[in-house]
Coordinates of C-alpha atoms in Angstrom, one line a residue:
M1424 CA 42.9 -1.8 -6.6
T1425 CA 40.3 -3.8 -4.7
P1426 CA 38.6 -6.5 -6.7
A1427 CA 34.9 -6.0 -7.1
K1428 CA 32.8 -7.7 -4.5
V1429 CA 30.2 -9.6 -6.4
G1430 CA 27.1 -11.2 -5.1
R1431 CA 25.9 -14.7 -6.0
S1432 CA 22.9 -15.3 -8.3
R1433 CA 19.7 -16.5 -6.8
S1434 CA 19.4 -19.3 -9.3
K1435 CA 20.1 -22.9 -8.2
V1436 CA 23.3 -22.9 -10.3
S1437 CA 25.8 -20.4 -9.1
R1438 CA 26.6 -17.8 -11.7
V1439 CA 29.7 -16.6 -9.9
V1440 CA 33.1 -18.1 -10.9
R1441 CA 36.4 -17.5 -9.2
I1442 CA 39.3 -16.9 -11.5
A1443 CA 43.0 -16.5 -10.6
L1444 CA 45.8 -14.8 -12.7
A1445 CA 49.2 -16.2 -11.8
Q1446 CA 51.6 -13.4 -12.8
M1447 CA 54.8 -15.3 -12.8
N1448 CA 58.5 -14.6 -13.4
P1449 CA 59.9 -17.6 -15.3
T1450 CA 63.5 -18.1 -16.3
V1451 CA 64.2 -18.8 -20.0
G1452 CA 65.3 -22.4 -20.4
D1453 CA 64.6 -23.5 -16.8
L1454 CA 61.9 -26.0 -17.7
P1455 CA 61.9 -27.9 -14.4
G1456 CA 62.1 -24.7 -12.3
N1457 CA 59.3 -23.0 -14.3
A1458 CA 57.1 -26.1 -14.0
K1459 CA 57.7 -26.3 -10.3
R1460 CA 56.7 -22.6 -9.9
V1461 CA 53.6 -23.1 -12.0
M1462 CA 52.5 -26.0 -9.8
E1463 CA 53.1 -23.9 -6.7
F1464 CA 50.8 -21.2 -8.1
I1465 CA 48.2 -23.9 -8.9
D1466 CA 48.2 -25.0 -5.3
Q1467 CA 47.8 -21.4 -4.1
A1468 CA 44.9 -20.8 -6.5
R1469 CA 43.2 -24.0 -5.4
E1470 CA 43.6 -23.0 -1.7
Q1471 CA 41.9 -19.7 -2.6
G1472 CA 38.9 -21.6 -4.0
A1473 CA 39.7 -20.6 -7.7
D1474 CA 37.8 -22.5 -10.4
L1475 CA 40.4 -21.5 -13.0
V1476 CA 43.9 -20.2 -12.9
A1477 CA 45.7 -18.7 -15.9
F1478 CA 49.5 -18.3 -16.6
P1479 CA 51.5 -16.1 -19.0
E1480 CA 52.5 -16.9 -22.6
L1481 CA 55.2 -19.5 -22.9
V1482 CA 55.5 -19.6 -19.1
L1483 CA 57.1 -23.1 -19.2
T1484 CA 59.9 -22.1 -21.6
G1485 CA 60.2 -18.5 -20.5
Y1486 CA 59.9 -15.6 -23.0
P1487 CA 61.5 -15.2 -25.5
P1488 CA 63.2 -18.6 -25.8
E1489 CA 64.7 -17.6 -29.2
D1490 CA 66.8 -20.2 -30.8
L1491 CA 66.2 -22.7 -28.0
L1492 CA 63.1 -23.4 -30.0
L1493 CA 65.2 -24.8 -32.8
R1494 CA 66.3 -27.7 -30.6
P1495 CA 64.0 -30.7 -30.7
D1496 CA 65.1 -31.9 -27.2
F1497 CA 64.1 -28.5 -25.7
L1498 CA 60.7 -28.8 -27.3
D1499 CA 60.3 -32.3 -25.9
Q1500 CA 61.4 -31.3 -22.4
N1501 CA 58.9 -28.4 -22.5
Q1502 CA 56.2 -30.9 -23.5
A1503 CA 57.2 -33.2 -20.6
A1504 CA 57.0 -30.2 -18.2
L1505 CA 53.4 -29.5 -19.4
E1506 CA 52.5 -33.1 -18.7
E1507 CA 53.9 -32.8 -15.2
V1508 CA 51.9 -29.6 -14.6
T1509 CA 48.8 -31.2 -16.0
R1510 CA 48.9 -33.9 -13.4
A1511 CA 48.9 -31.2 -10.7
T1512 CA 45.6 -29.8 -11.9
G1513 CA 43.3 -32.0 -9.9
G1514 CA 40.1 -30.1 -9.0
I1515 CA 41.0 -27.0 -11.0
T1516 CA 41.3 -25.7 -14.5
A1517 CA 44.7 -24.2 -15.6
V1518 CA 45.5 -22.4 -18.8
V1519 CA 49.3 -22.7 -19.4
G1520 CA 51.5 -21.2 -22.1
F1521 CA 54.0 -23.6 -23.7
A1522 CA 55.6 -24.4 -27.1
Q1523 CA 53.6 -27.1 -28.9
R1524 CA 55.4 -29.5 -31.1
A1525 CA 52.7 -30.7 -33.5
G1526 CA 54.2 -31.2 -37.0
D1527 CA 55.6 -27.7 -36.7
V1528 CA 56.0 -25.5 -33.6
Y1529 CA 53.2 -23.3 -32.2
N1530 CA 53.1 -20.7 -29.5
A1531 CA 50.3 -22.4 -27.6
A1532 CA 48.0 -22.4 -24.6
A1533 CA 47.0 -25.7 -23.0
I1534 CA 43.7 -25.9 -21.1
A1535 CA 44.5 -28.5 -18.4
H1536 CA 41.4 -29.6 -16.5
D1537 CA 41.4 -31.9 -13.5
G1538 CA 44.4 -33.8 -14.5
E1539 CA 44.2 -33.9 -18.3
V1540 CA 44.7 -31.5 -21.3
V1541 CA 41.3 -31.0 -22.8
G1542 CA 42.3 -28.5 -25.5
V1543 CA 45.2 -26.5 -27.0
Y1544 CA 44.9 -23.1 -28.5
Q1545 CA 47.5 -22.0 -31.0
K1546 CA 48.5 -18.3 -31.3
R1547 CA 47.1 -16.9 -34.5
H1548 CA 48.8 -13.4 -34.8
L1549 CA 52.5 -13.7 -34.7
P1550 CA 54.3 -10.4 -34.1
N1551 CA 57.3 -9.7 -36.3
Y1552 CA 58.2 -6.1 -35.4
A1553 CA 60.2 -4.2 -32.7
V1554 CA 61.8 -6.9 -30.5
F1555 CA 59.6 -9.7 -31.8
D1556 CA 60.7 -12.3 -34.2
E1557 CA 58.0 -15.0 -33.9
F1558 CA 57.8 -16.0 -37.6
R1559 CA 61.3 -17.3 -37.2
Y1560 CA 60.0 -19.9 -34.8
F1561 CA 56.3 -20.5 -35.0
R1562 CA 53.5 -21.4 -37.4
P1563 CA 50.4 -19.4 -36.9
G1564 CA 47.3 -21.2 -35.6
R1565 CA 44.1 -21.2 -37.5
E1566 CA 41.4 -22.5 -35.2
A1567 CA 39.8 -21.1 -32.1
F1568 CA 37.3 -22.7 -29.7
V1569 CA 35.4 -22.1 -26.5
C1570 CA 35.3 -24.1 -23.3
K1571 CA 32.3 -24.7 -21.2
R1572 CA 32.7 -25.4 -17.5
G1573 CA 29.5 -25.4 -15.5
P1574 CA 27.9 -22.0 -16.0
L1575 CA 31.0 -20.4 -17.6
T1576 CA 31.8 -20.3 -21.3
F1577 CA 35.3 -19.0 -21.9
G1578 CA 37.8 -18.6 -24.7
V1579 CA 41.6 -18.4 -24.8
N1580 CA 44.0 -16.5 -26.9
V1581 CA 47.7 -15.5 -26.7
C1582 CA 49.3 -12.0 -26.5
E1583 CA 49.2 -10.4 -30.0
D1584 CA 45.8 -12.0 -30.7
I1585 CA 44.2 -9.5 -28.3
F1586 CA 46.2 -6.5 -29.6
S1587 CA 44.7 -7.0 -33.1
P1588 CA 41.6 -4.7 -33.3
V1589 CA 39.7 -7.1 -35.5
G1590 CA 40.6 -10.5 -34.3
P1591 CA 40.1 -13.5 -32.0
T1592 CA 39.0 -11.7 -28.8
T1593 CA 35.8 -10.0 -30.0
S1594 CA 35.0 -13.0 -32.2
L1595 CA 35.1 -15.4 -29.2
A1596 CA 32.7 -13.2 -27.3
V1597 CA 30.3 -12.3 -30.2
Y1598 CA 30.2 -15.6 -32.1
G1599 CA 31.3 -18.0 -29.5
D1600 CA 29.2 -16.6 -26.6
A1601 CA 32.3 -16.5 -24.4
E1602 CA 31.5 -14.5 -21.3
L1603 CA 35.2 -14.5 -20.4
V1604 CA 38.2 -14.2 -22.8
I1605 CA 41.6 -15.1 -21.2
N1606 CA 44.7 -13.7 -22.8
L1607 CA 48.1 -15.2 -22.0
S1608 CA 50.7 -12.6 -22.6
S1609 CA 54.4 -11.8 -22.5
S1610 CA 54.1 -8.1 -23.2
P1611 CA 57.4 -6.4 -22.8
F1612 CA 57.7 -3.0 -21.0
H1613 CA 58.4 0.4 -22.3
A1614 CA 57.5 3.6 -20.5
G1615 CA 53.8 4.4 -20.6
K1616 CA 52.9 1.1 -22.3
S1617 CA 50.6 -0.1 -19.4
I1618 CA 48.3 2.9 -19.9
A1619 CA 47.9 2.3 -23.6
R1620 CA 47.5 -1.4 -23.0
D1621 CA 44.8 -0.9 -20.4
R1622 CA 42.9 1.3 -22.8
M1623 CA 43.1 -1.4 -25.4
L1624 CA 42.0 -4.2 -23.0
A1625 CA 39.0 -2.1 -21.8
T1626 CA 38.0 -1.6 -25.5
R1627 CA 38.2 -5.3 -26.2
A1628 CA 36.0 -6.1 -23.2
N1629 CA 33.5 -3.4 -24.2
D1630 CA 33.4 -4.4 -27.9
G1631 CA 32.7 -8.1 -27.1
V1632 CA 30.5 -7.3 -24.0
S1633 CA 32.5 -9.8 -22.1
A1634 CA 35.0 -10.0 -19.3
V1635 CA 38.6 -10.0 -20.4
A1636 CA 41.4 -11.4 -18.2
F1637 CA 44.9 -10.4 -19.2
V1638 CA 47.8 -12.3 -17.5
N1639 CA 51.2 -11.0 -18.2
T1640 CA 54.8 -12.2 -17.5
V1641 CA 56.8 -10.3 -15.0
G1642 CA 60.6 -10.1 -14.8
G1643 CA 63.8 -9.3 -16.7
Q1644 CA 65.1 -11.3 -19.7
D1645 CA 68.3 -9.9 -21.2
E1646 CA 67.3 -6.5 -22.6
L1647 CA 63.6 -6.9 -22.0
V1648 CA 61.6 -6.2 -18.8
F1649 CA 58.1 -7.5 -18.4
D1650 CA 56.0 -5.3 -16.1
G1651 CA 53.2 -7.7 -15.1
N1652 CA 50.3 -5.4 -14.5
S1653 CA 47.8 -8.2 -15.2
R1654 CA 44.2 -7.1 -15.4
V1655 CA 40.6 -8.2 -15.4
F1656 CA 38.1 -6.0 -17.1
G1657 CA 34.3 -6.2 -17.0
P1658 CA 31.9 -6.2 -20.0
R1659 CA 31.5 -2.4 -20.0
G1660 CA 35.3 -1.9 -20.0
E1661 CA 35.4 -1.4 -16.2
L1662 CA 38.5 -2.5 -14.3
L1663 CA 37.6 -5.3 -11.9
A1664 CA 41.1 -6.3 -10.6
C1665 CA 44.7 -5.6 -11.2
A1666 CA 48.1 -7.2 -10.3
K1667 CA 51.1 -5.4 -9.0
A1668 CA 53.7 -4.0 -11.3
F1669 CA 57.3 -5.5 -11.5
E1670 CA 56.7 -8.4 -9.1
E1671 CA 55.1 -11.8 -9.0
D1672 CA 51.4 -11.7 -7.9
L1673 CA 48.4 -13.9 -7.7
V1674 CA 45.1 -12.0 -8.5
I1675 CA 41.8 -13.6 -7.4
V1676 CA 38.5 -12.2 -8.6
D1677 CA 34.9 -13.4 -8.5
L1678 CA 33.3 -12.9 -11.8
D1679 CA 29.5 -12.4 -11.9
L1680 CA 28.3 -14.0 -15.1
D1681 CA 24.8 -12.6 -14.5
G1682 CA 26.4 -9.2 -14.8
V1683 CA 27.9 -10.1 -18.2
F1684 CA 24.5 -11.5 -19.3
A1685 CA 22.7 -8.3 -18.1
A1686 CA 25.2 -6.1 -20.1
R1687 CA 24.5 -8.2 -23.2
L1688 CA 20.8 -7.8 -22.9
R1689 CA 21.3 -4.1 -23.2
D1690 CA 23.7 -4.2 -26.1
P1691 CA 22.3 -5.5 -29.4
R1692 CA 25.5 -5.3 -31.4
S1693 CA 26.2 -9.1 -31.2
R1694 CA 22.7 -9.9 -32.4
A1695 CA 23.3 -7.9 -35.5
A1696 CA 26.6 -9.5 -36.1
L1697 CA 25.2 -13.0 -35.7
Q1698 CA 22.7 -12.3 -38.5
Q1699 CA 25.4 -11.8 -41.1
E1700 CA 26.0 -14.6 -43.6
D1701 CA 29.7 -14.8 -42.8
A1702 CA 29.1 -15.1 -39.1
Q1703 CA 31.7 -17.4 -37.5
T1704 CA 31.0 -20.6 -35.6
F1705 CA 33.2 -21.9 -32.9
P1706 CA 33.5 -25.5 -31.7
S1707 CA 33.2 -26.0 -28.0
V1708 CA 34.8 -28.3 -25.4
T1709 CA 32.8 -29.2 -22.4
L1710 CA 34.8 -29.7 -19.2
R1711 CA 33.5 -32.3 -16.8
D1712 CA 32.0 -30.9 -13.6
I1713 CA 34.1 -30.6 -10.5
P1714 CA 32.3 -30.5 -7.1
G1715 CA 32.3 -27.0 -5.6
R1716 CA 34.6 -26.1 -2.7
T1717 CA 34.6 -23.5 0.1
R1718 CA 35.7 -20.2 -1.2
P1719 CA 37.6 -18.1 1.4
A1720 CA 36.9 -14.4 1.4
I1721 CA 39.1 -12.4 -1.1
P1722 CA 41.3 -10.0 0.9
N1723 CA 41.2 -6.4 0.0
R1724 CA 44.0 -5.2 -2.2
D1725 CA 45.4 -1.8 -2.6
V1726 CA 47.6 -1.9 -5.7
A1727 CA 49.4 1.3 -6.8
I1728 CA 49.9 1.8 -10.5
P1729 CA 53.3 3.5 -11.0
E1730 CA 53.7 6.1 -13.7
G1731 CA 56.5 8.3 -15.0
A1732 CA 59.9 8.2 -13.3
E1733 CA 58.6 5.7 -10.7
E1734 CA 57.6 3.3 -13.4
I1735 CA 60.9 3.5 -15.3
Y1736 CA 62.9 3.3 -12.1
G1737 CA 61.0 0.1 -11.1
A1738 CA 61.7 -1.4 -14.5
L1739 CA 65.5 -0.7 -14.2
V1740 CA 65.6 -2.2 -10.8
L1741 CA 63.8 -5.4 -11.9
G1742 CA 65.8 -5.7 -15.1
T1743 CA 69.1 -5.4 -13.2
R1744 CA 68.1 -7.8 -10.4
D1745 CA 67.0 -10.5 -12.8
Y1746 CA 69.9 -10.2 -15.2
V1747 CA 72.3 -10.5 -12.3
R1748 CA 70.5 -13.3 -10.5
K1749 CA 69.3 -15.3 -13.4
N1750 CA 72.9 -15.4 -14.7
E1751 CA 74.0 -16.7 -11.3
F1752 CA 76.0 -13.7 -10.2
T1753 CA 75.7 -12.5 -6.6
H1754 CA 77.8 -9.3 -6.7
V1755 CA 78.3 -6.4 -9.1
V1756 CA 81.1 -3.8 -9.5
L1757 CA 81.1 -0.5 -11.3
G1758 CA 83.3 2.5 -11.8
L1759 CA 82.3 5.3 -9.4
S1760 CA 83.4 8.5 -11.0
G1761 CA 81.7 11.1 -8.8
G1762 CA 79.3 11.9 -11.7
I1763 CA 75.5 11.5 -11.9
D1764 CA 75.5 8.4 -14.3
S1765 CA 77.6 6.2 -12.0
A1766 CA 75.6 7.5 -9.0
L1767 CA 72.3 6.5 -10.6
T1768 CA 73.7 3.1 -11.7
A1769 CA 74.9 2.4 -8.1
S1770 CA 71.5 3.5 -6.7
I1771 CA 69.7 1.1 -9.0
A1772 CA 72.1 -1.7 -8.2
V1773 CA 71.6 -1.2 -4.4
D1774 CA 67.9 -1.2 -4.8
A1775 CA 68.1 -4.4 -6.9
L1776 CA 70.6 -6.4 -5.0
G1777 CA 71.3 -4.7 -1.6
A1778 CA 74.3 -2.6 -0.6
A1779 CA 76.4 -5.5 0.5
N1780 CA 76.4 -6.9 -3.0
V1781 CA 77.6 -3.7 -4.8
T1782 CA 81.2 -2.4 -5.0
G1783 CA 82.2 0.9 -6.4
V1784 CA 85.7 1.6 -7.8
F1785 CA 87.2 5.1 -7.9
M1786 CA 90.1 5.2 -10.3
P1787 CA 91.6 8.7 -10.3
S1788 CA 94.0 10.0 -13.0
P1789 CA 96.1 13.2 -12.8
F1790 CA 93.1 15.0 -14.3
T1791 CA 90.7 13.9 -11.7
T1792 CA 89.6 16.7 -9.4
A1793 CA 89.2 16.6 -5.6
E1794 CA 85.5 17.3 -6.1
S1795 CA 85.1 14.0 -8.0
E1796 CA 86.7 12.0 -5.1
E1797 CA 84.5 13.8 -2.6
E1798 CA 81.4 13.0 -4.7
A1799 CA 82.3 9.4 -5.1
D1800 CA 82.9 9.0 -1.4
A1801 CA 79.6 10.8 -0.7
V1802 CA 77.6 8.4 -3.0
A1803 CA 79.3 5.4 -1.5
K1804 CA 78.5 6.6 2.0
T1805 CA 74.8 7.4 1.4
L1806 CA 74.2 4.2 -0.5
G1807 CA 76.2 2.1 2.0
I1808 CA 78.4 0.5 -0.5
Q1809 CA 82.1 -0.5 -0.4
V1810 CA 84.4 1.8 -2.5
L1811 CA 87.9 0.7 -3.7
K1812 CA 90.4 3.3 -4.8
L1813 CA 92.8 2.4 -7.6
P1814 CA 94.8 5.3 -9.0
I1815 CA 95.9 4.9 -12.6
A1816 CA 98.7 7.5 -13.0
D1817 CA 101.4 4.8 -13.0
E1818 CA 99.6 2.8 -15.7
M1819 CA 99.2 5.9 -17.8
E1820 CA 102.9 6.6 -17.7
S1821 CA 103.6 3.0 -18.6
Y1822 CA 101.5 3.2 -21.7
K1823 CA 103.0 6.5 -22.6
K1824 CA 106.5 5.1 -22.3
T1825 CA 105.7 2.0 -24.3
L1826 CA 104.2 4.1 -27.1
T1827 CA 106.8 6.9 -27.1
Q1828 CA 108.7 5.8 -30.2
V1829 CA 105.6 4.8 -32.1
F1830 CA 103.9 8.1 -31.4
K1831 CA 107.0 10.3 -31.8
G1832 CA 106.3 13.7 -33.3
R1833 CA 102.5 13.4 -32.8
P1834 CA 100.7 15.6 -30.3
E1835 CA 98.6 14.0 -27.6
D1836 CA 94.9 13.8 -28.5
V1837 CA 91.8 11.6 -27.9
T1838 CA 94.1 8.6 -28.1
E1839 CA 95.6 9.3 -24.7
E1840 CA 92.2 10.1 -23.3
N1841 CA 90.9 6.7 -24.5
I1842 CA 93.8 4.9 -22.9
Q1843 CA 92.7 6.2 -19.5
S1844 CA 89.3 4.8 -20.1
R1845 CA 90.6 1.5 -21.2
I1846 CA 92.9 1.2 -18.2
R1847 CA 89.8 1.6 -16.0
G1848 CA 88.0 -1.0 -18.0
N1849 CA 90.9 -3.4 -17.6
L1850 CA 90.9 -2.9 -13.8
L1851 CA 87.2 -3.5 -13.5
M1852 CA 87.4 -6.6 -15.6
A1853 CA 90.3 -7.8 -13.4
L1854 CA 88.1 -7.5 -10.4
S1855 CA 85.4 -9.3 -12.2
N1856 CA 87.7 -12.2 -13.1
K1857 CA 89.3 -12.4 -9.7
F1858 CA 86.1 -12.3 -7.6
G1859 CA 83.4 -13.4 -9.9
W1860 CA 81.7 -10.0 -9.9
L1861 CA 79.6 -8.7 -12.8
V1862 CA 80.7 -5.3 -14.2
L1863 CA 77.9 -2.8 -14.7
T1864 CA 78.7 -0.1 -17.2
T1865 CA 77.4 3.4 -16.5
G1866 CA 76.9 5.0 -19.9
N1867 CA 73.5 6.5 -20.9
K1868 CA 71.6 6.4 -24.2
S1869 CA 72.7 9.9 -25.2
E1870 CA 76.3 8.9 -25.0
Y1871 CA 75.8 5.5 -26.7
S1872 CA 73.8 7.2 -29.5
V1873 CA 76.5 9.6 -30.5
G1874 CA 79.5 7.4 -29.7
Y1875 CA 80.6 9.5 -26.7
A1876 CA 82.0 6.4 -25.0
T1877 CA 85.2 4.4 -25.3
L1878 CA 85.1 1.0 -26.9
Y1879 CA 86.9 -1.5 -24.5
G1880 CA 86.9 1.3 -22.0
D1881 CA 83.8 2.6 -20.2
M1882 CA 81.8 0.4 -22.6
A1883 CA 83.5 -2.7 -21.2
G1884 CA 81.3 -4.8 -18.9
G1885 CA 78.6 -7.3 -18.6
F1886 CA 75.4 -5.2 -18.4
A1887 CA 74.6 -1.6 -19.3
V1888 CA 71.9 -0.4 -16.9
L1889 CA 71.3 3.0 -18.4
K1890 CA 71.8 2.0 -22.1
D1891 CA 68.3 3.1 -23.0
V1892 CA 68.1 6.1 -20.6
P1893 CA 68.7 9.5 -22.1
K1894 CA 70.8 11.9 -20.1
T1895 CA 67.9 14.3 -19.4
L1896 CA 65.9 11.3 -18.0
V1897 CA 68.9 10.4 -15.8
Y1898 CA 68.3 13.6 -13.9
E1899 CA 64.6 12.9 -13.6
L1900 CA 65.3 9.5 -12.2
C1901 CA 67.7 10.8 -9.6
E1902 CA 65.2 13.5 -8.5
Y1903 CA 62.5 10.8 -8.2
R1904 CA 64.7 8.4 -6.1
N1905 CA 65.7 11.2 -3.8
A1906 CA 62.1 12.2 -3.3
A1907 CA 61.1 8.6 -2.5
A1908 CA 64.0 8.1 -0.1
A1909 CA 63.4 8.2 3.6
K1910 CA 67.1 9.2 4.1
P1911 CA 69.7 11.1 2.0
W1912 CA 70.3 9.1 -1.2
I1913 CA 72.0 10.5 -4.2
P1914 CA 73.8 13.7 -3.1
E1915 CA 72.4 16.9 -4.6
R1916 CA 75.8 18.2 -5.4
T1917 CA 76.4 15.1 -7.6
I1918 CA 73.2 15.9 -9.5
R1919 CA 74.1 19.5 -10.0
R1920 CA 77.7 19.0 -11.2
E1921 CA 78.4 19.8 -14.8
P1922 CA 79.0 16.6 -16.7
T1923 CA 82.6 15.8 -17.5
A1924 CA 84.7 12.8 -18.4
E1925 CA 87.8 14.3 -16.8
L1926 CA 90.1 12.9 -19.4
R1927 CA 92.0 16.2 -19.9
P1928 CA 92.3 19.4 -17.8
G1929 CA 89.0 21.3 -17.5
Q1930 CA 87.1 18.9 -19.8
K1931 CA 83.3 19.3 -20.0
D1932 CA 80.8 17.2 -22.1
T1933 CA 79.7 20.4 -23.8
D1934 CA 83.2 20.6 -25.3
T1935 CA 82.2 17.8 -27.6
L1936 CA 78.4 17.7 -27.5
P1937 CA 75.5 20.1 -27.5
P1938 CA 73.8 20.6 -24.1
Y1939 CA 71.8 17.5 -23.3
A1940 CA 68.6 19.5 -23.2
V1941 CA 69.2 20.2 -26.9
L1942 CA 70.8 16.9 -27.9
D1943 CA 68.2 14.5 -26.5
P1944 CA 65.2 15.8 -28.5
I1945 CA 67.3 15.5 -31.7
L1946 CA 68.3 12.0 -30.8
K1947 CA 64.7 11.0 -30.0
A1948 CA 63.7 12.3 -33.4
Y1949 CA 66.5 10.5 -35.3
V1950 CA 67.1 7.4 -33.3
E1951 CA 63.6 6.6 -32.1
E1952 CA 61.3 8.2 -34.7
D1953 CA 63.5 7.8 -37.8
W1954 CA 63.0 11.4 -38.8
D1955 CA 65.2 12.8 -41.6
V1956 CA 67.4 15.8 -41.3
E1957 CA 64.9 18.2 -42.9
R1958 CA 62.1 17.3 -40.5
I1959 CA 64.4 17.7 -37.5
V1960 CA 65.6 21.1 -38.8
A1961 CA 61.9 22.1 -39.1
M1962 CA 61.6 21.5 -35.3
G1963 CA 63.7 24.7 -34.9
Y1964 CA 67.3 23.3 -34.8
E1965 CA 70.2 24.6 -36.8
R1966 CA 71.0 22.5 -39.8
A1967 CA 74.7 22.3 -39.1
L1968 CA 73.9 21.1 -35.5
V1969 CA 71.5 18.4 -36.7
Q1970 CA 73.9 17.2 -39.4
R1971 CA 76.7 16.9 -36.8
V1972 CA 74.5 14.9 -34.4
V1973 CA 73.3 12.6 -37.1
R1974 CA 76.8 12.1 -38.3
M1975 CA 78.0 11.1 -34.9
V1976 CA 75.1 8.6 -34.5
D1977 CA 75.7 7.0 -37.8
R1978 CA 79.5 6.7 -37.3
A1979 CA 79.1 5.1 -33.9
E1980 CA 77.1 2.0 -35.1
Y1981 CA 80.1 -0.2 -34.9
K1982 CA 80.6 0.7 -31.2
R1983 CA 77.0 0.0 -30.3
R1984 CA 77.2 -3.4 -31.9
Q1985 CA 79.9 -4.3 -29.4
A1986 CA 78.2 -2.8 -26.4
P1987 CA 76.9 -5.0 -23.5
P1988 CA 73.1 -5.6 -23.3
G1989 CA 71.0 -3.1 -21.4
I1990 CA 67.5 -2.6 -20.2
R1991 CA 64.9 -1.5 -22.8
I1992 CA 62.6 1.3 -21.5
T1993 CA 61.6 3.0 -24.7
P1994 CA 59.8 1.7 -27.8
R1995 CA 63.1 2.0 -29.8
A1996 CA 66.0 0.9 -27.8
L1997 CA 69.6 0.6 -29.1
G1998 CA 69.9 -3.1 -30.0
K1999 CA 67.1 -5.3 -30.9
D2000 CA 64.7 -2.5 -31.8
R2001 CA 67.1 -0.5 -34.0
R2002 CA 69.0 -2.7 -36.4
L2003 CA 71.2 -0.8 -38.9
P2004 CA 74.1 -2.1 -40.9
I2005 CA 77.5 -1.0 -39.9
T2006 CA 78.7 -1.0 -43.5
N2007 CA 76.2 1.6 -44.8
R2008 CA 76.4 4.3 -47.5
H2009 CA 73.1 5.9 -46.6
Q2010 CA 74.3 8.9 -44.8
P2011 CA 71.7 11.6 -44.4
W2012 CA 74.2 14.0 -42.7
R2013 CA 75.8 14.5 -46.1
D2014 CA 72.6 16.3 -47.4

């Protein structure tokens, strides 16, 4: 997207202001590192002639800092970081997210202008749903204000404030005459969210007949990914500028205040609102004038907005890269089985970290077919990764010998199958301990949902890349990555293979589970939408099948509670989003 080229006013006072959005990837808890990066962005914005630069919500602490906010020393160090950043704002205005300690703790935005803090806005709407838990840490703010700098009147709010349909954003524009509302955000990703968010932002701009600048965090933090996609919308809801998705970016845009004024002349809604007896009033802060500077031309930008599988794949790559690097790992290892899940996990790891930093381990048992070894080798070759081969037949025999007397008279069953998986988990963890590698698990959301995974076996590891990716989406992502590749990537034969755990002769996933094309819609309804059995049956599924799936989901809660963290790509991920008690007598499958 190329920012609008805006002409200057003919009046003596320029009615064009240059604003910058610093879409930054902070690390939670790295107060000195985050402050340093903020100051680097301030320098870049100043060099580009920006009058004002805005940063994401809680950029100094990283988001979400969670219980670090319960530590007074952390709050004080965050305040010291703000003071350091403020000293770096000579000749420019910066709006910076931080945690304010002021009697209580506030999720706040500091307006730092030419070396001093001239105002602090405290977030008013604190989300307490989905992955958010802000009432645990913050007191809601009550006051809002506008700032006047030369010809510009602007207001500031934070994340959820702009998501509220009747709230601070429109009020700042209508009652406070703000021509620009700046929203500092840490809005976590899920598939399709950027489209809905853009629609909301355009509506806020149109409702207030003001420009709206939305600056979002980018990067991975544990289960969460922040997609960036910062935006500037004009007073009619038109898109003026946008940042890249899934990477740091600095967006520069010239905002024509005469254009905002002209739009307001033709829209009488604010006049009617101001005549109401309960019309709000906003205090204002006047920022001292700063002499103008030369403004270099803004380079053209061509920003692609990813959608569908491309968007999800980008989120998985970013989430994997940041989890690995921010936790100070340099190398990852995963079990490479010859199946599609491990192939996709390896692909994401290579795109995130480079092939030299990824090792696959093929661990055949007596039930492993030659086809699996061929597929594992083919994946390793096309992705360019090292593959180790560690057969487990001897270990299986050792376990069997040790348990012979204890298991005497009992036939082999899932117990022996799980032992195979746990042997593989032990080997991967041994490699992790010896070489300092992070183990990536390869299970998908469909398997985790119904418990089709072995605790301390294929669930053992440090990070679950596909934890929120249903099996049917695994296929879509592989097809997308192959279409985007300039060379052979995930072998087609790997994609076309019938899924199997190969823990017994001739085993197929469909021996235990419905076909994934049937299973995934049921799981989406029950796990993500909280539909009951009756409603799912009404979708056209057999009652016995629905009850069986629901039973498997409910009984596997204890497993999921012990699973490694994984990347959230849906609005209802397994983990922070879906919190069910393990000890739980509400069992809808008994209906």
